PDB file of C-alpha atoms in Angstrom:
ATOM      1  CA  MET A   1     150.740 125.763 103.314  1.00 48.00           C
ATOM      2  CA  MET A   2     149.935 127.521 100.229  1.00 46.00           C
ATOM      3  CA  ASN A   3     149.437 124.177  98.351  1.00 54.00           C
ATOM      4  CA  ILE A   4     147.175 122.812 101.091  1.00 54.00           C
ATOM      5  CA  LYS A   5     144.865 126.056 100.632  1.00 48.00           C
ATOM      6  CA  ILE A   6     144.785 125.616  97.038  1.00 50.00           C
ATOM      7  CA  LEU A   7     143.978 122.008  97.294  1.00 44.00           C
ATOM      8  CA  ILE A   8     141.127 122.651  99.717  1.00 45.00           C
ATOM      9  CA  ALA A   9     139.898 125.514  97.550  1.00 47.00           C
ATOM     10  CA  CYS A  10     139.782 123.079  94.637  1.00 45.00           C
ATOM     11  CA  PHE A  11     138.004 120.208  96.411  1.00 45.00           C
ATOM     12  CA  ALA A  12     135.460 122.939  97.739  1.00 46.00           C
ATOM     13  CA  LEU A  13     134.933 124.040  94.059  1.00 43.00           C
ATOM     14  CA  LEU A  14     134.479 120.502  92.850  1.00 46.00           C
ATOM     15  CA  PHE A  15     132.073 119.820  95.648  1.00 43.00           C
ATOM     16  CA  LEU A  16     129.912 122.905  94.753  1.00 42.00           C
ATOM     17  CA  ILE A  17     130.016 121.905  91.145  1.00 44.00           C
ATOM     18  CA  SER A  18     129.023 118.365  91.761  1.00 46.00           C
ATOM     19  CA  LEU A  19     126.013 119.637  94.180  1.00 40.00           C
ATOM     20  CA  THR A  20     125.074 121.816  91.203  1.00 42.00           C
ATOM     21  CA  ALA A  21     125.176 119.128  88.594  1.00 44.00           C
ATOM     22  CA  ALA A  22     123.274 116.858  90.990  1.00 42.00           C
ATOM     23  CA  GLY A  23     120.557 119.344  91.589  1.00 43.00           C
ATOM     24  CA  TYR A  24     120.188 120.089  87.791  1.00 40.00           C
ATOM     25  CA  ALA A  25     119.930 116.219  87.203  1.00 43.00           C
ATOM     26  CA  GLU A  26     117.018 115.995  89.722  1.00 47.00           C
ATOM     27  CA  SER A  27     114.908 118.351  87.683  1.00 55.00           C
ATOM     28  CA  PRO A  28     112.433 116.419  85.762  1.00 55.00           C
ATOM     29  CA  TYR A  29     112.082 119.235  83.125  1.00 63.00           C
ATOM     30  CA  ASP A  30     115.769 119.135  82.094  1.00 66.00           C
ATOM     31  CA  GLY A  31     116.283 118.837  78.323  1.00 74.00           C
ATOM     32  CA  ILE A  32     112.532 119.168  77.530  1.00 80.00           C
ATOM     33  CA  ASN A  33     113.097 122.340  75.582  1.00 78.00           C
ATOM     34  CA  LYS A  34     116.083 120.960  73.872  1.00 85.00           C
ATOM     35  CA  GLU A  35     114.301 117.657  72.802  1.00 89.00           C
ATOM     36  CA  TYR A  36     111.040 119.455  72.061  1.00 92.00           C
ATOM     37  CA  PRO A  37     112.094 122.904  70.552  1.00 92.00           C
ATOM     38  CA  LYS A  38     109.306 125.599  70.586  1.00 90.00           C
ATOM     39  CA  ASN A  39     109.702 125.958  66.744  1.00 91.00           C
ATOM     40  CA  VAL A  40     108.552 122.420  66.344  1.00 94.00           C
ATOM     41  CA  TYR A  41     106.331 121.640  69.197  1.00 94.00           C
ATOM     42  CA  ILE A  42     104.085 123.275  71.820  1.00 94.00           C
ATOM     43  CA  VAL A  43     104.790 122.002  75.362  1.00 95.00           C
ATOM     44  CA  GLY A  44     102.498 121.843  78.057  1.00 95.00           C
ATOM     45  CA  LEU A  45     103.578 120.987  81.801  1.00 94.00           C
ATOM     46  CA  GLY A  46     101.015 119.739  84.330  1.00 95.00           C
ATOM     47  CA  GLU A  47     101.602 119.163  88.215  1.00 94.00           C
ATOM     48  CA  VAL A  48      99.560 117.870  90.799  1.00 95.00           C
ATOM     49  CA  ASN A  49     100.044 117.121  94.727  1.00 95.00           C
ATOM     50  CA  LYS A  50     100.488 113.502  95.588  1.00 93.00           C
ATOM     51  CA  THR A  51      97.028 112.287  97.116  1.00 93.00           C
ATOM     52  CA  GLY A  52      97.966 108.504  97.537  1.00 89.00           C
ATOM     53  CA  LYS A  53      96.066 107.571  94.469  1.00 92.00           C
ATOM     54  CA  PRO A  54      98.886 107.356  91.738  1.00 91.00           C
ATOM     55  CA  MET A  55      96.483 106.530  88.802  1.00 93.00           C
ATOM     56  CA  ASN A  56      94.354 109.399  89.501  1.00 94.00           C
ATOM     57  CA  ASP A  57      97.262 111.770  90.070  1.00 94.00           C
ATOM     58  CA  ASN A  58      98.917 110.630  86.851  1.00 95.00           C
ATOM     59  CA  ARG A  59      95.680 111.141  84.863  1.00 95.00           C
ATOM     60  CA  ARG A  60      95.118 114.815  86.619  1.00 96.00           C
ATOM     61  CA  ALA A  61      98.741 115.636  85.791  1.00 96.00           C
ATOM     62  CA  GLU A  62      98.255 114.724  82.190  1.00 96.00           C
ATOM     63  CA  VAL A  63      95.031 116.544  81.723  1.00 95.00           C
ATOM     64  CA  LEU A  64      96.682 119.574  83.225  1.00 96.00           C
ATOM     65  CA  ALA A  65      99.626 119.218  80.754  1.00 96.00           C
ATOM     66  CA  ARG A  66      97.298 119.072  77.792  1.00 96.00           C
ATOM     67  CA  LEU A  67      95.257 122.195  79.169  1.00 95.00           C
ATOM     68  CA  GLU A  68      98.418 124.231  79.257  1.00 96.00           C
ATOM     69  CA  ILE A  69      98.874 123.422  75.659  1.00 96.00           C
ATOM     70  CA  ALA A  70      95.244 124.618  75.158  1.00 95.00           C
ATOM     71  CA  LYS A  71      95.641 127.853  77.152  1.00 94.00           C
ATOM     72  CA  GLN A  72      98.616 128.846  75.152  1.00 93.00           C
ATOM     73  CA  ILE A  73      96.516 128.470  71.949  1.00 93.00           C
ATOM     74  CA  LYS A  74      93.356 130.066  73.361  1.00 92.00           C
ATOM     75  CA  VAL A  75      95.308 133.105  74.820  1.00 90.00           C
ATOM     76  CA  ARG A  76      96.782 134.139  71.569  1.00 87.00           C
ATOM     77  CA  LEU A  77      93.279 133.551  69.647  1.00 88.00           C
ATOM     78  CA  LYS A  78      91.745 135.830  72.149  1.00 85.00           C
ATOM     79  CA  GLU A  79      94.338 138.305  71.991  1.00 82.00           C
ATOM     80  CA  GLU A  80      95.123 138.323  68.295  1.00 79.00           C
ATOM     81  CA  THR A  81      91.965 136.976  66.380  1.00 81.00           C
ATOM     82  CA  ILE A  82      88.654 137.385  68.496  1.00 83.00           C
ATOM     83  CA  ASP A  83      89.330 140.861  69.680  1.00 80.00           C
ATOM     84  CA  ILE A  84      90.242 141.967  65.979  1.00 78.00           C
ATOM     85  CA  MET A  85      87.213 140.112  64.360  1.00 80.00           C
ATOM     86  CA  CYS A  86      84.826 141.225  66.848  1.00 83.00           C
ATOM     87  CA  GLU A  87      85.992 144.789  67.954  1.00 75.00           C
ATOM     88  CA  THR A  88      86.079 146.181  64.210  1.00 65.00           C
ATOM     89  CA  GLY A  89      82.331 145.859  63.747  1.00 55.00           C
ATOM     90  CA  LYS A  90      82.885 144.775  60.152  1.00 56.00           C
ATOM     91  CA  SER A  91      80.835 141.672  60.472  1.00 63.00           C
ATOM     92  CA  ASN A  92      77.179 141.570  59.483  1.00 75.00           C
ATOM     93  CA  LEU A  93      76.671 138.093  61.117  1.00 83.00           C
ATOM     94  CA  PHE A  94      76.322 139.225  64.615  1.00 86.00           C
ATOM     95  CA  LYS A  95      73.772 141.409  66.426  1.00 85.00           C
ATOM     96  CA  ASP A  96      76.629 143.323  68.428  1.00 86.00           C
ATOM     97  CA  LYS A  97      80.196 142.831  69.429  1.00 86.00           C
ATOM     98  CA  GLN A  98      79.254 140.653  72.503  1.00 89.00           C
ATOM     99  CA  GLU A  99      77.452 138.133  70.603  1.00 90.00           C
ATOM    100  CA  CYS A 100      80.236 137.961  68.308  1.00 89.00           C
ATOM    101  CA  ARG A 101      82.628 137.327  71.128  1.00 89.00           C
ATOM    102  CA  ASN A 102      80.447 134.612  72.751  1.00 91.00           C
ATOM    103  CA  GLU A 103      79.838 132.664  69.563  1.00 91.00           C
ATOM    104  CA  PHE A 104      83.535 132.835  68.574  1.00 91.00           C
ATOM    105  CA  VAL A 105      84.741 132.075  72.298  1.00 91.00           C
ATOM    106  CA  MET A 106      82.379 128.760  72.193  1.00 92.00           C
ATOM    107  CA  MET A 107      83.827 127.743  68.850  1.00 93.00           C
ATOM    108  CA  VAL A 108      87.403 128.207  69.965  1.00 92.00           C
ATOM    109  CA  GLU A 109      86.620 125.988  72.818  1.00 91.00           C
ATOM    110  CA  VAL A 110      85.297 123.116  70.485  1.00 92.00           C
ATOM    111  CA  THR A 111      87.858 123.454  67.815  1.00 94.00           C
ATOM    112  CA  VAL A 112      90.980 123.721  70.214  1.00 93.00           C
ATOM    113  CA  ASP A 113      89.432 120.433  71.976  1.00 91.00           C
ATOM    114  CA  GLU A 114      89.757 118.865  68.527  1.00 93.00           C
ATOM    115  CA  VAL A 115      93.338 120.041  68.180  1.00 93.00           C
ATOM    116  CA  LEU A 116      94.422 118.647  71.488  1.00 93.00           C
ATOM    117  CA  LYS A 117      93.502 115.174  70.225  1.00 92.00           C
ATOM    118  CA  GLY A 118      96.841 115.275  68.433  1.00 94.00           C
ATOM    119  CA  SER A 119      98.827 115.816  71.714  1.00 96.00           C
ATOM    120  CA  SER A 120     100.982 113.334  73.232  1.00 96.00           C
ATOM    121  CA  ILE A 121     102.265 112.573  76.836  1.00 96.00           C
ATOM    122  CA  VAL A 122     106.058 112.196  76.329  1.00 95.00           C
ATOM    123  CA  GLU A 123     107.259 112.182  80.012  1.00 92.00           C
ATOM    124  CA  ARG A 124     105.719 111.401  83.548  1.00 92.00           C
ATOM    125  CA  GLY A 125     107.409 111.245  86.939  1.00 91.00           C
ATOM    126  CA  GLU A 126     107.552 112.391  90.490  1.00 90.00           C
ATOM    127  CA  LYS A 127     109.277 115.362  91.961  1.00 87.00           C
ATOM    128  CA  GLY A 128     109.105 115.304  95.774  1.00 89.00           C
ATOM    129  CA  ASP A 129     105.460 115.640  96.736  1.00 92.00           C
ATOM    130  CA  LEU A 130     104.381 116.487  93.067  1.00 92.00           C
ATOM    131  CA  VAL A 131     103.418 114.312  90.399  1.00 94.00           C
ATOM    132  CA  PHE A 132     104.214 115.799  86.884  1.00 94.00           C
ATOM    133  CA  ALA A 133     103.506 115.280  83.136  1.00 95.00           C
ATOM    134  CA  VAL A 134     104.819 116.700  80.083  1.00 95.00           C
ATOM    135  CA  ALA A 135     102.582 117.028  76.835  1.00 97.00           C
ATOM    136  CA  VAL A 136     103.581 118.098  73.304  1.00 97.00           C
ATOM    137  CA  LEU A 137     101.961 119.041  70.213  1.00 96.00           C
ATOM    138  CA  MET A 138     103.721 118.819  67.040  1.00 96.00           C
ATOM    139  CA  ARG A 139     103.120 122.032  65.071  1.00 95.00           C
ATOM    140  CA  ALA A 140     103.406 120.617  61.604  1.00 94.00           C
ATOM    141  CA  GLU A 141     100.990 117.810  62.186  1.00 95.00           C
ATOM    142  CA  ALA A 142      98.490 119.987  63.904  1.00 95.00           C
ATOM    143  CA  ALA A 143      98.688 122.672  61.192  1.00 94.00           C
ATOM    144  CA  ARG A 144      98.016 119.918  58.647  1.00 94.00           C
ATOM    145  CA  ASP A 145      94.950 118.749  60.224  1.00 95.00           C
ATOM    146  CA  LEU A 146      93.702 122.287  60.767  1.00 95.00           C
ATOM    147  CA  GLU A 147      94.221 122.958  57.004  1.00 93.00           C
ATOM    148  CA  LYS A 148      91.943 120.115  56.115  1.00 95.00           C
ATOM    149  CA  ASN A 149      89.325 120.989  58.710  1.00 95.00           C
ATOM    150  CA  THR A 150      89.475 124.604  57.354  1.00 94.00           C
ATOM    151  CA  ASN A 151      88.885 123.395  53.863  1.00 94.00           C
ATOM    152  CA  ASP A 152      86.024 121.061  54.913  1.00 97.00           C
ATOM    153  CA  ALA A 153      84.409 123.734  56.837  1.00 96.00           C
ATOM    154  CA  LEU A 154      84.541 126.178  53.986  1.00 95.00           C
ATOM    155  CA  ASN A 155      83.072 123.505  51.432  1.00 96.00           C
ATOM    156  CA  LYS A 156      80.282 122.837  54.097  1.00 97.00           C
ATOM    157  CA  THR A 157      79.527 126.476  54.390  1.00 96.00           C
ATOM    158  CA  LYS A 158      79.058 126.695  50.348  1.00 95.00           C
ATOM    159  CA  GLU A 159      76.819 123.763  50.482  1.00 96.00           C
ATOM    160  CA  GLU A 160      74.669 125.061  53.214  1.00 96.00           C
ATOM    161  CA  ILE A 161      74.452 128.521  51.693  1.00 95.00           C
ATOM    162  CA  GLU A 162      73.222 126.789  48.371  1.00 95.00           C
ATOM    163  CA  LYS A 163      70.628 124.582  50.383  1.00 95.00           C
ATOM    164  CA  ALA A 164      69.425 128.040  52.089  1.00 94.00           C
ATOM    165  CA  LYS A 165      69.003 129.782  48.771  1.00 93.00           C
ATOM    166  CA  LYS A 166      66.850 126.828  47.682  1.00 92.00           C
ATOM    167  CA  GLY A 167      64.539 127.216  50.650  1.00 90.00           C
ATOM    168  CA  ASP A 168      65.922 124.962  53.282  1.00 89.00           C
ATOM    169  CA  LYS A 169      65.169 126.833  56.820  1.00 88.00           C
ATOM    170  CA  ASP A 170      67.809 125.207  58.703  1.00 92.00           C
ATOM    171  CA  SER A 171      70.736 125.734  56.562  1.00 95.00           C
ATOM    172  CA  ALA A 172      71.604 129.453  57.107  1.00 92.00           C
ATOM    173  CA  ALA A 173      72.396 128.873  60.665  1.00 93.00           C
ATOM    174  CA  LYS A 174      74.357 125.628  59.610  1.00 95.00           C
ATOM    175  CA  ALA A 175      76.148 127.820  57.088  1.00 95.00           C
ATOM    176  CA  LYS A 176      76.995 130.425  59.634  1.00 93.00           C
ATOM    177  CA  GLU A 177      78.302 127.755  61.956  1.00 94.00           C
ATOM    178  CA  GLU A 178      80.625 126.218  59.387  1.00 95.00           C
ATOM    179  CA  TYR A 179      81.873 129.495  58.598  1.00 93.00           C
ATOM    180  CA  MET A 180      82.686 130.362  62.144  1.00 92.00           C
ATOM    181  CA  LYS A 181      84.664 126.835  62.183  1.00 94.00           C
ATOM    182  CA  ALA A 182      86.596 127.590  58.970  1.00 94.00           C
ATOM    183  CA  VAL A 183      87.553 131.071  60.245  1.00 91.00           C
ATOM    184  CA  THR A 184      88.549 129.499  63.735  1.00 93.00           C
ATOM    185  CA  TYR A 185      90.376 126.566  62.256  1.00 94.00           C
ATOM    186  CA  ASP A 186      92.364 128.839  59.822  1.00 92.00           C
ATOM    187  CA  LYS A 187      93.433 131.268  62.517  1.00 92.00           C
ATOM    188  CA  GLU A 188      94.462 128.360  64.917  1.00 93.00           C
ATOM    189  CA  ARG A 189      96.670 127.006  62.020  1.00 93.00           C
ATOM    190  CA  THR A 190      98.395 130.395  61.573  1.00 90.00           C
ATOM    191  CA  LEU A 191      99.017 130.792  65.135  1.00 90.00           C
ATOM    192  CA  ILE A 192     100.416 127.142  65.621  1.00 91.00           C
ATOM    193  CA  GLU A 193     102.621 127.145  62.274  1.00 85.00           C
ATOM    194  CA  ASP A 194     103.155 130.843  62.281  1.00 75.00           C
ATOM    195  CA  THR A 195     102.371 130.996  58.514  1.00 68.00           C
ATOM    196  CA  LYS A 196      99.904 133.079  56.277  1.00 66.00           C
ATOM    197  CA  ALA A 197      96.072 132.692  56.575  1.00 64.00           C
ATOM    198  CA  HIS A 198      94.044 131.777  53.917  1.00 66.00           C
ATOM    199  CA  ALA A 199      93.244 134.597  51.296  1.00 62.00           C
ATOM    200  CA  SER A 200      90.944 136.788  53.084  1.00 74.00           C
ATOM    201  CA  GLU A 201      88.766 137.277  49.900  1.00 76.00           C
ATOM    202  CA  THR A 202      87.635 133.563  50.450  1.00 80.00           C
ATOM    203  CA  PHE A 203      86.073 134.472  53.831  1.00 83.00           C
ATOM    204  CA  GLU A 204      84.679 137.894  52.713  1.00 83.00           C
ATOM    205  CA  GLU A 205      82.885 136.497  49.672  1.00 87.00           C
ATOM    206  CA  LEU A 206      81.319 133.818  52.180  1.00 89.00           C
ATOM    207  CA  GLU A 207      80.474 136.413  54.757  1.00 86.00           C
ATOM    208  CA  LYS A 208      78.682 138.578  52.068  1.00 87.00           C
ATOM    209  CA  GLU A 209      76.555 135.344  51.042  1.00 89.00           C
ATOM    210  CA  LEU A 210      75.667 134.491  54.723  1.00 89.00           C
ATOM    211  CA  ALA A 211      74.735 138.118  55.298  1.00 85.00           C
ATOM    212  CA  LYS A 212      72.339 137.984  52.301  1.00 84.00           C
ATOM    213  CA  LEU A 213      70.501 135.119  53.756  1.00 82.00           C
ATOM    214  CA  LYS A 214      69.703 137.037  57.172  1.00 67.00           C
TER     215      LYS A 214
END
């Protein structure tokens, strides 16, 4: 009698284990963090309800997955960068804190969109009434692109400053825009790659030059 009870208990346990394993196997996101570890990738998940139009549903899910990556970058930029840059009141390039925030928020939108061009959709599928997509952005590749963009923007800033000194009326505004791009690109790179920013002296000297143009 005892043996029968033990056998029944064993079968019940095996049945529960099989159900649990099956439940896990059905999850579309299993293994994503293992396959795309956070120290190497930024991962975005997008889900939409089925509408009966598969192409549209897939496209919307992919867009949402990429937007999730963008959101992660933007939130950290706002918390760790824009607040610091604009709330300290050190910059002489802006009329007030609100103007500083507005201009940098706009620049973040533009530059993060550029970063997203390097993202890839690595998985698509369905889960009940949902359509899902998984997007990834490789940190090292994005950081390399941002490093190049930073240096390009710094060089353009210097070129426009020199033009402004020679009397070009439009160059002061262009120099300020390129400077803001350089700052934003560099901050994005440090957040994505978790590494050091460019030497602050480089930006401080350029900002002083820009302030003189005003």
